[in-house]
């Protein structure tokens, strides 16, 4: 029996287009002004959280403002799941979410299932995304159903989630050991966990760790050629 449902975010509970067309462009618009406020090379300053993150990028990239900008932009343009980039993005997106500029459109079946599972005594919902834990919490704090207008009042779904995992606290999403670690952290055997993701490599890693897993197919996702597991197109197909 499945006791823990672990959800990927992009391409699973929300469209990839929200990340590519809303979140990434918002981040890139804020980036020049953010980098302009510092002298280079970046020196240590524990009192400044942004500078502290920027200094985690490779030292040769932080030598000048332009080399740092080019490096970060290249990571974003290539959708590199770099943990320092993800930490920085979480910090920048916070402004957009809190100001009301950004609201995350979630698939209606995903919202419904999260409510249903989290209110059952025998189920818990977790998140595992390449986005930082801070970015995950923000995204779930400002949610609208994908079928509602952008002006719809936001819902906060964080109370439905029992824990958040990213590449920093669990490890890379395409490695089986990350899923074993998550199971251990939530005091569960992998056999009692179900992982849902759009990425077949992530699904293969979860299966290797002994979890149940399905590939989630949503409009706009990359076509899945060789599938390591069955595909679902809505969470309504799951009988848990
Ligand atoms: C949750 S933060 C925004 C999405 C993001 O940056 C990302 O890399 C999502 O990757 P996922 O593992 O959820 O497919
Ligand atoms: Mg995904």
PDB file of C-alpha atoms and ligand atoms in Angstrom:
ATOM      1  CA  UNK A   1       0.000   0.000   0.000  1.00  0.00           C
ATOM      2  CA  UNK A   2       1.218   3.508  -0.828  1.00  0.00           C
ATOM      3  CA  UNK A   3       1.536   5.739   2.245  1.00  0.00           C
ATOM      4  CA  UNK A   4       3.658   8.520   0.773  1.00  0.00           C
ATOM      5  CA  UNK A   5       3.129  10.307  -2.518  1.00  0.00           C
ATOM      6  CA  UNK A   6       6.188  12.231  -3.685  1.00  0.00           C
ATOM      7  CA  UNK A   7       5.526  14.810  -6.378  1.00  0.00           C
ATOM      8  CA  UNK A   8       7.772  16.455  -8.927  1.00  0.00           C
ATOM      9  CA  UNK A   9       6.715  20.026  -9.774  1.00  0.00           C
ATOM     10  CA  UNK A  10       7.567  21.194 -13.316  1.00  0.00           C
ATOM     11  CA  UNK A  11       5.771  19.085 -15.929  1.00  0.00           C
ATOM     12  CA  UNK A  12       3.902  17.123 -13.249  1.00  0.00           C
ATOM     13  CA  UNK A  13       1.766  19.436 -11.107  1.00  0.00           C
ATOM     14  CA  UNK A  14       2.373  22.599 -13.133  1.00  0.00           C
ATOM     15  CA  UNK A  15       3.081  23.227 -16.826  1.00  0.00           C
ATOM     16  CA  UNK A  16       6.664  23.507 -18.051  1.00  0.00           C
ATOM     17  CA  UNK A  17       5.593  26.739 -19.784  1.00  0.00           C
ATOM     18  CA  UNK A  18       5.046  28.413 -16.385  1.00  0.00           C
ATOM     19  CA  UNK A  19       8.696  27.809 -15.504  1.00  0.00           C
ATOM     20  CA  UNK A  20      10.110  28.635 -18.971  1.00  0.00           C
ATOM     21  CA  UNK A  21       7.858  31.575 -19.868  1.00  0.00           C
ATOM     22  CA  UNK A  22       7.143  33.151 -16.477  1.00  0.00           C
ATOM     23  CA  UNK A  23       9.664  32.176 -13.777  1.00  0.00           C
ATOM     24  CA  UNK A  24      12.887  32.150 -15.822  1.00  0.00           C
ATOM     25  CA  UNK A  25      12.160  35.455 -17.658  1.00  0.00           C
ATOM     26  CA  UNK A  26      11.219  37.117 -14.328  1.00  0.00           C
ATOM     27  CA  UNK A  27      14.553  35.988 -12.877  1.00  0.00           C
ATOM     28  CA  UNK A  28      16.530  37.201 -15.904  1.00  0.00           C
ATOM     29  CA  UNK A  29      14.808  40.626 -15.763  1.00  0.00           C
ATOM     30  CA  UNK A  30      15.894  41.089 -12.124  1.00  0.00           C
ATOM     31  CA  UNK A  31      19.418  39.735 -12.609  1.00  0.00           C
ATOM     32  CA  UNK A  32      21.237  42.778 -14.137  1.00  0.00           C
ATOM     33  CA  UNK A  33      20.184  45.175 -11.351  1.00  0.00           C
ATOM     34  CA  UNK A  34      20.963  42.544  -8.744  1.00  0.00           C
ATOM     35  CA  UNK A  35      24.524  42.079 -10.015  1.00  0.00           C
ATOM     36  CA  UNK A  36      25.053  45.837 -10.507  1.00  0.00           C
ATOM     37  CA  UNK A  37      24.863  46.511  -6.769  1.00  0.00           C
ATOM     38  CA  UNK A  38      28.210  44.805  -5.988  1.00  0.00           C
ATOM     39  CA  UNK A  39      31.881  45.587  -6.599  1.00  0.00           C
ATOM     40  CA  UNK A  40      33.892  42.790  -8.282  1.00  0.00           C
ATOM     41  CA  UNK A  41      35.603  40.472  -7.605  1.00  0.00           C
ATOM     42  CA  UNK A  42      32.981  39.513  -5.031  1.00  0.00           C
ATOM     43  CA  UNK A  43      34.374  39.537  -1.535  1.00  0.00           C
ATOM     44  CA  UNK A  44      33.002  37.603   1.424  1.00  0.00           C
ATOM     45  CA  UNK A  45      30.149  39.276   3.311  1.00  0.00           C
ATOM     46  CA  UNK A  46      28.180  36.926   5.606  1.00  0.00           C
ATOM     47  CA  UNK A  47      25.669  39.718   6.347  1.00  0.00           C
ATOM     48  CA  UNK A  48      24.469  39.771   2.713  1.00  0.00           C
ATOM     49  CA  UNK A  49      22.455  36.632   1.754  1.00  0.00           C
ATOM     50  CA  UNK A  50      22.527  37.344  -1.999  1.00  0.00           C
ATOM     51  CA  UNK A  51      26.270  37.918  -2.085  1.00  0.00           C
ATOM     52  CA  UNK A  52      26.747  34.764  -0.030  1.00  0.00           C
ATOM     53  CA  UNK A  53      24.909  32.748  -2.703  1.00  0.00           C
ATOM     54  CA  UNK A  54      26.703  34.474  -5.600  1.00  0.00           C
ATOM     55  CA  UNK A  55      30.058  33.599  -4.053  1.00  0.00           C
ATOM     56  CA  UNK A  56      29.147  29.887  -4.299  1.00  0.00           C
ATOM     57  CA  UNK A  57      29.428  30.096  -8.116  1.00  0.00           C
ATOM     58  CA  UNK A  58      32.896  29.130  -9.497  1.00  0.00           C
ATOM     59  CA  UNK A  59      35.476  31.695  -8.405  1.00  0.00           C
ATOM     60  CA  UNK A  60      36.646  32.525 -11.935  1.00  0.00           C
ATOM     61  CA  UNK A  61      33.045  33.476 -12.858  1.00  0.00           C
ATOM     62  CA  UNK A  62      32.661  35.906  -9.947  1.00  0.00           C
ATOM     63  CA  UNK A  63      35.736  37.920 -10.990  1.00  0.00           C
ATOM     64  CA  UNK A  64      33.703  40.463 -12.971  1.00  0.00           C
ATOM     65  CA  UNK A  65      30.062  41.441 -13.178  1.00  0.00           C
ATOM     66  CA  UNK A  66      29.901  40.532 -16.876  1.00  0.00           C
ATOM     67  CA  UNK A  67      31.476  37.098 -16.499  1.00  0.00           C
ATOM     68  CA  UNK A  68      29.050  36.321 -13.686  1.00  0.00           C
ATOM     69  CA  UNK A  69      26.045  37.556 -15.704  1.00  0.00           C
ATOM     70  CA  UNK A  70      27.066  35.495 -18.758  1.00  0.00           C
ATOM     71  CA  UNK A  71      27.635  32.409 -16.625  1.00  0.00           C
ATOM     72  CA  UNK A  72      24.257  32.636 -14.849  1.00  0.00           C
ATOM     73  CA  UNK A  73      22.367  33.444 -18.076  1.00  0.00           C
ATOM     74  CA  UNK A  74      23.937  30.423 -19.806  1.00  0.00           C
ATOM     75  CA  UNK A  75      22.819  28.178 -16.939  1.00  0.00           C
ATOM     76  CA  UNK A  76      19.254  29.526 -17.217  1.00  0.00           C
ATOM     77  CA  UNK A  77      19.151  29.331 -21.027  1.00  0.00           C
ATOM     78  CA  UNK A  78      20.253  25.693 -20.888  1.00  0.00           C
ATOM     79  CA  UNK A  79      17.951  24.839 -17.971  1.00  0.00           C
ATOM     80  CA  UNK A  80      20.910  23.555 -15.956  1.00  0.00           C
ATOM     81  CA  UNK A  81      19.689  22.194 -12.618  1.00  0.00           C
ATOM     82  CA  UNK A  82      22.531  23.869 -10.741  1.00  0.00           C
ATOM     83  CA  UNK A  83      21.861  24.013  -6.991  1.00  0.00           C
ATOM     84  CA  UNK A  84      23.437  27.485  -6.539  1.00  0.00           C
ATOM     85  CA  UNK A  85      21.357  28.879  -9.412  1.00  0.00           C
ATOM     86  CA  UNK A  86      18.239  27.293  -7.885  1.00  0.00           C
ATOM     87  CA  UNK A  87      19.019  28.884  -4.497  1.00  0.00           C
ATOM     88  CA  UNK A  88      19.439  32.298  -6.143  1.00  0.00           C
ATOM     89  CA  UNK A  89      16.258  31.902  -8.185  1.00  0.00           C
ATOM     90  CA  UNK A  90      14.255  31.112  -5.035  1.00  0.00           C
ATOM     91  CA  UNK A  91      15.429  34.341  -3.458  1.00  0.00           C
ATOM     92  CA  UNK A  92      14.600  36.445  -6.525  1.00  0.00           C
ATOM     93  CA  UNK A  93      11.224  34.838  -7.203  1.00  0.00           C
ATOM     94  CA  UNK A  94      10.170  35.616  -3.602  1.00  0.00           C
ATOM     95  CA  UNK A  95       9.752  39.286  -4.577  1.00  0.00           C
ATOM     96  CA  UNK A  96       7.551  38.431  -7.570  1.00  0.00           C
ATOM     97  CA  UNK A  97       5.329  36.080  -5.597  1.00  0.00           C
ATOM     98  CA  UNK A  98       4.940  38.399  -2.588  1.00  0.00           C
ATOM     99  CA  UNK A  99       4.186  41.423  -4.825  1.00  0.00           C
ATOM    100  CA  UNK A 100       1.475  39.439  -6.629  1.00  0.00           C
ATOM    101  CA  UNK A 101       3.292  39.455 -10.009  1.00  0.00           C
ATOM    102  CA  UNK A 102       3.659  35.668 -10.009  1.00  0.00           C
ATOM    103  CA  UNK A 103       1.035  33.015  -9.259  1.00  0.00           C
ATOM    104  CA  UNK A 104       1.594  29.333 -10.055  1.00  0.00           C
ATOM    105  CA  UNK A 105      -0.993  27.594 -12.271  1.00  0.00           C
ATOM    106  CA  UNK A 106      -1.447  24.021 -11.054  1.00  0.00           C
ATOM    107  CA  UNK A 107      -3.382  21.264 -12.826  1.00  0.00           C
ATOM    108  CA  UNK A 108      -6.797  20.901 -11.260  1.00  0.00           C
ATOM    109  CA  UNK A 109      -6.453  17.122 -10.783  1.00  0.00           C
ATOM    110  CA  UNK A 110      -3.145  17.681  -8.959  1.00  0.00           C
ATOM    111  CA  UNK A 111      -4.707  20.212  -6.550  1.00  0.00           C
ATOM    112  CA  UNK A 112      -7.674  17.909  -5.956  1.00  0.00           C
ATOM    113  CA  UNK A 113      -5.454  14.876  -5.309  1.00  0.00           C
ATOM    114  CA  UNK A 114      -3.183  16.813  -2.949  1.00  0.00           C
ATOM    115  CA  UNK A 115      -6.222  17.797  -0.848  1.00  0.00           C
ATOM    116  CA  UNK A 116      -7.605  14.237  -0.884  1.00  0.00           C
ATOM    117  CA  UNK A 117      -4.367  12.428  -0.056  1.00  0.00           C
ATOM    118  CA  UNK A 118      -3.177  14.854   2.611  1.00  0.00           C
ATOM    119  CA  UNK A 119      -6.472  14.694   4.507  1.00  0.00           C
ATOM    120  CA  UNK A 120      -6.414  10.889   4.629  1.00  0.00           C
ATOM    121  CA  UNK A 121      -4.914   9.362   7.784  1.00  0.00           C
ATOM    122  CA  UNK A 122      -2.934   6.788   5.782  1.00  0.00           C
ATOM    123  CA  UNK A 123      -1.316   9.137   3.219  1.00  0.00           C
ATOM    124  CA  UNK A 124       1.209  11.952   3.159  1.00  0.00           C
ATOM    125  CA  UNK A 125       2.249  14.248   0.322  1.00  0.00           C
ATOM    126  CA  UNK A 126       5.865  15.282  -0.288  1.00  0.00           C
ATOM    127  CA  UNK A 127       7.571  17.390  -2.937  1.00  0.00           C
ATOM    128  CA  UNK A 128      10.849  16.541  -4.686  1.00  0.00           C
ATOM    129  CA  UNK A 129      11.939  19.101  -7.267  1.00  0.00           C
ATOM    130  CA  UNK A 130      15.161  20.512  -8.711  1.00  0.00           C
ATOM    131  CA  UNK A 131      13.853  23.914  -7.604  1.00  0.00           C
ATOM    132  CA  UNK A 132      15.163  24.883  -4.144  1.00  0.00           C
ATOM    133  CA  UNK A 133      13.016  24.135  -1.096  1.00  0.00           C
ATOM    134  CA  UNK A 134      12.423  27.885  -0.742  1.00  0.00           C
ATOM    135  CA  UNK A 135      11.230  28.071  -4.376  1.00  0.00           C
ATOM    136  CA  UNK A 136       8.970  25.043  -3.867  1.00  0.00           C
ATOM    137  CA  UNK A 137       7.319  26.590  -0.793  1.00  0.00           C
ATOM    138  CA  UNK A 138       6.783  29.905  -2.609  1.00  0.00           C
ATOM    139  CA  UNK A 139       5.281  28.204  -5.638  1.00  0.00           C
ATOM    140  CA  UNK A 140       2.828  26.301  -3.433  1.00  0.00           C
ATOM    141  CA  UNK A 141       2.028  29.405  -1.381  1.00  0.00           C
ATOM    142  CA  UNK A 142       0.676  31.283  -4.404  1.00  0.00           C
ATOM    143  CA  UNK A 143      -1.382  28.820  -6.423  1.00  0.00           C
ATOM    144  CA  UNK A 144      -4.264  29.132  -8.827  1.00  0.00           C
ATOM    145  CA  UNK A 145      -5.951  26.355 -10.739  1.00  0.00           C
ATOM    146  CA  UNK A 146      -4.802  26.328 -14.357  1.00  0.00           C
ATOM    147  CA  UNK A 147      -8.468  26.750 -15.366  1.00  0.00           C
ATOM    148  CA  UNK A 148      -8.928  29.919 -13.293  1.00  0.00           C
ATOM    149  CA  UNK A 149      -8.079  33.427 -14.532  1.00  0.00           C
ATOM    150  CA  UNK A 150      -4.746  34.904 -13.435  1.00  0.00           C
ATOM    151  CA  UNK A 151      -6.674  37.322 -11.209  1.00  0.00           C
ATOM    152  CA  UNK A 152      -8.227  34.504  -9.164  1.00  0.00           C
ATOM    153  CA  UNK A 153      -7.396  34.673  -5.441  1.00  0.00           C
ATOM    154  CA  UNK A 154      -4.341  32.555  -4.656  1.00  0.00           C
ATOM    155  CA  UNK A 155      -4.468  29.371  -2.597  1.00  0.00           C
ATOM    156  CA  UNK A 156      -1.726  28.300  -0.195  1.00  0.00           C
ATOM    157  CA  UNK A 157      -1.174  24.535  -0.502  1.00  0.00           C
ATOM    158  CA  UNK A 158       1.809  24.303   1.858  1.00  0.00           C
ATOM    159  CA  UNK A 159      -0.339  22.914   4.666  1.00  0.00           C
ATOM    160  CA  UNK A 160      -1.000  19.846   2.484  1.00  0.00           C
ATOM    161  CA  UNK A 161       2.705  19.020   2.203  1.00  0.00           C
ATOM    162  CA  UNK A 162       4.555  17.022   4.857  1.00  0.00           C
ATOM    163  CA  UNK A 163       8.069  17.672   3.553  1.00  0.00           C
ATOM    164  CA  UNK A 164      10.157  19.161   0.742  1.00  0.00           C
ATOM    165  CA  UNK A 165      13.187  17.689  -1.008  1.00  0.00           C
ATOM    166  CA  UNK A 166      15.610  19.240  -3.486  1.00  0.00           C
ATOM    167  CA  UNK A 167      19.020  18.357  -4.899  1.00  0.00           C
ATOM    168  CA  UNK A 168      20.705  19.834  -1.805  1.00  0.00           C
ATOM    169  CA  UNK A 169      18.966  17.790   0.892  1.00  0.00           C
ATOM    170  CA  UNK A 170      18.260  14.612  -1.144  1.00  0.00           C
ATOM    171  CA  UNK A 171      20.701  14.562  -4.073  1.00  0.00           C
ATOM    172  CA  UNK A 172      20.376  14.500  -7.887  1.00  0.00           C
ATOM    173  CA  UNK A 173      16.946  13.466  -9.144  1.00  0.00           C
ATOM    174  CA  UNK A 174      18.295  10.892 -11.581  1.00  0.00           C
ATOM    175  CA  UNK A 175      20.174   8.883  -8.923  1.00  0.00           C
ATOM    176  CA  UNK A 176      18.504   5.979  -7.087  1.00  0.00           C
ATOM    177  CA  UNK A 177      20.372   6.849  -3.881  1.00  0.00           C
ATOM    178  CA  UNK A 178      18.423  10.145  -3.653  1.00  0.00           C
ATOM    179  CA  UNK A 179      15.135   8.236  -3.468  1.00  0.00           C
ATOM    180  CA  UNK A 180      16.541   5.828  -0.856  1.00  0.00           C
ATOM    181  CA  UNK A 181      17.611   8.867   1.165  1.00  0.00           C
ATOM    182  CA  UNK A 182      14.139  10.428   0.931  1.00  0.00           C
ATOM    183  CA  UNK A 183      12.508   7.162   2.076  1.00  0.00           C
ATOM    184  CA  UNK A 184      14.904   7.030   5.014  1.00  0.00           C
ATOM    185  CA  UNK A 185      14.234  10.678   5.925  1.00  0.00           C
ATOM    186  CA  UNK A 186      10.466  10.147   5.964  1.00  0.00           C
ATOM    187  CA  UNK A 187      10.827   6.896   7.941  1.00  0.00           C
ATOM    188  CA  UNK A 188       9.300   4.775   5.204  1.00  0.00           C
ATOM    189  CA  UNK A 189      10.297   1.810   3.145  1.00  0.00           C
ATOM    190  CA  UNK A 190      10.634   2.718  -0.566  1.00  0.00           C
ATOM    191  CA  UNK A 191       7.875   0.168  -1.313  1.00  0.00           C
ATOM    192  CA  UNK A 192       5.373   2.427   0.494  1.00  0.00           C
ATOM    193  CA  UNK A 193       6.312   5.451  -1.637  1.00  0.00           C
ATOM    194  CA  UNK A 194       4.908   6.555  -4.987  1.00  0.00           C
ATOM    195  CA  UNK A 195       6.933   9.054  -7.053  1.00  0.00           C
ATOM    196  CA  UNK A 196       5.250  10.949  -9.899  1.00  0.00           C
ATOM    197  CA  UNK A 197       7.315  12.808 -12.496  1.00  0.00           C
ATOM    198  CA  UNK A 198       7.414  13.867 -16.141  1.00  0.00           C
ATOM    199  CA  UNK A 199      11.071  12.826 -16.414  1.00  0.00           C
ATOM    200  CA  UNK A 200      11.631   9.127 -17.329  1.00  0.00           C
ATOM    201  CA  UNK A 201      15.178   9.213 -15.917  1.00  0.00           C
ATOM    202  CA  UNK A 202      13.825  10.323 -12.542  1.00  0.00           C
ATOM    203  CA  UNK A 203      11.135   7.631 -12.681  1.00  0.00           C
ATOM    204  CA  UNK A 204      13.784   5.004 -13.510  1.00  0.00           C
ATOM    205  CA  UNK A 205      15.861   6.113 -10.512  1.00  0.00           C
ATOM    206  CA  UNK A 206      12.847   5.940  -8.170  1.00  0.00           C
ATOM    207  CA  UNK A 207      11.997   2.436  -9.457  1.00  0.00           C
ATOM    208  CA  UNK A 208      15.607   1.342  -8.956  1.00  0.00           C
ATOM    209  CA  UNK A 209      15.345   2.477  -5.324  1.00  0.00           C
ATOM    210  CA  UNK A 210      12.255   0.284  -4.908  1.00  0.00           C
ATOM    211  CA  UNK A 211       9.547   2.966  -5.089  1.00  0.00           C
ATOM    212  CA  UNK A 212       6.393   2.801  -7.181  1.00  0.00           C
ATOM    213  CA  UNK A 213       6.467   5.367  -9.964  1.00  0.00           C
ATOM    214  CA  UNK A 214       4.565   6.637 -12.997  1.00  0.00           C
ATOM    215  CA  UNK A 215       5.469   8.982 -15.809  1.00  0.00           C
ATOM    216  CA  UNK A 216       3.149  11.981 -15.875  1.00  0.00           C
ATOM    217  CA  UNK A 217       2.269  13.204 -19.350  1.00  0.00           C
ATOM    218  CA  UNK A 218       1.061  16.812 -19.537  1.00  0.00           C
ATOM    219  CA  UNK A 219       0.491  19.169 -22.485  1.00  0.00           C
ATOM    220  CA  UNK A 220       3.820  20.701 -23.535  1.00  0.00           C
ATOM    221  CA  UNK A 221       5.999  18.006 -21.921  1.00  0.00           C
ATOM    222  CA  UNK A 222       8.805  16.456 -23.970  1.00  0.00           C
ATOM    223  CA  UNK A 223       7.647  13.267 -25.718  1.00  0.00           C
ATOM    224  CA  UNK A 224       8.628  10.147 -23.800  1.00  0.00           C
ATOM    225  CA  UNK A 225      10.340   7.651 -26.105  1.00  0.00           C
ATOM    226  CA  UNK A 226      11.325   4.723 -23.916  1.00  0.00           C
ATOM    227  CA  UNK A 227       9.224   4.571 -20.776  1.00  0.00           C
ATOM    228  CA  UNK A 228      10.529   2.732 -17.687  1.00  0.00           C
ATOM    229  CA  UNK A 229       6.991   2.769 -16.198  1.00  0.00           C
ATOM    230  CA  UNK A 230       3.340   3.240 -17.129  1.00  0.00           C
ATOM    231  CA  UNK A 231       2.205   6.734 -18.107  1.00  0.00           C
ATOM    232  CA  UNK A 232      -0.672   8.725 -16.612  1.00  0.00           C
ATOM    233  CA  UNK A 233      -2.112  11.981 -17.907  1.00  0.00           C
ATOM    234  CA  UNK A 234      -4.123  12.908 -14.802  1.00  0.00           C
ATOM    235  CA  UNK A 235      -3.846  12.015 -11.123  1.00  0.00           C
ATOM    236  CA  UNK A 236      -7.510  10.932 -11.332  1.00  0.00           C
ATOM    237  CA  UNK A 237      -6.202   7.703 -12.935  1.00  0.00           C
ATOM    238  CA  UNK A 238      -4.552   6.712  -9.647  1.00  0.00           C
ATOM    239  CA  UNK A 239      -6.379   4.460  -7.227  1.00  0.00           C
ATOM    240  CA  UNK A 240      -4.521   4.788  -3.954  1.00  0.00           C
TER     241      UNK A 240
HETATM  242  C1  LIG B   1       9.915  24.709  -7.887  1.00  0.00           C
HETATM  243  S1  LIG B   1      10.910  25.954  -8.506  1.00  0.00           S
HETATM  244  C2  LIG B   1      10.589  26.167 -10.212  1.00  0.00           C
HETATM  245  C3  LIG B   1      10.926  25.061 -11.078  1.00  0.00           C
HETATM  246  C4  LIG B   1      12.388  24.839 -11.307  1.00  0.00           C
HETATM  247  O1  LIG B   1      13.217  25.723 -11.228  1.00  0.00           O
HETATM  248  C5  LIG B   1      12.790  23.498 -11.639  1.00  0.00           C
HETATM  249  O2  LIG B   1      13.957  23.245 -11.915  1.00  0.00           O
HETATM  250  C6  LIG B   1      11.766  22.429 -11.612  1.00  0.00           C
HETATM  251  O3  LIG B   1      12.253  21.166 -11.849  1.00  0.00           O
HETATM  252  P1  LIG B   1      11.410  19.868 -11.469  1.00  0.00           P
HETATM  253  O4  LIG B   1      12.404  18.987 -10.797  1.00  0.00           O
HETATM  254  O5  LIG B   1      10.260  20.256 -10.581  1.00  0.00           O
HETATM  255  O6  LIG B   1      10.933  19.286 -12.772  1.00  0.00           O
HETATM  256 MG1  LIG B   2       9.693  17.762 -13.736  1.00  0.00          MG
END
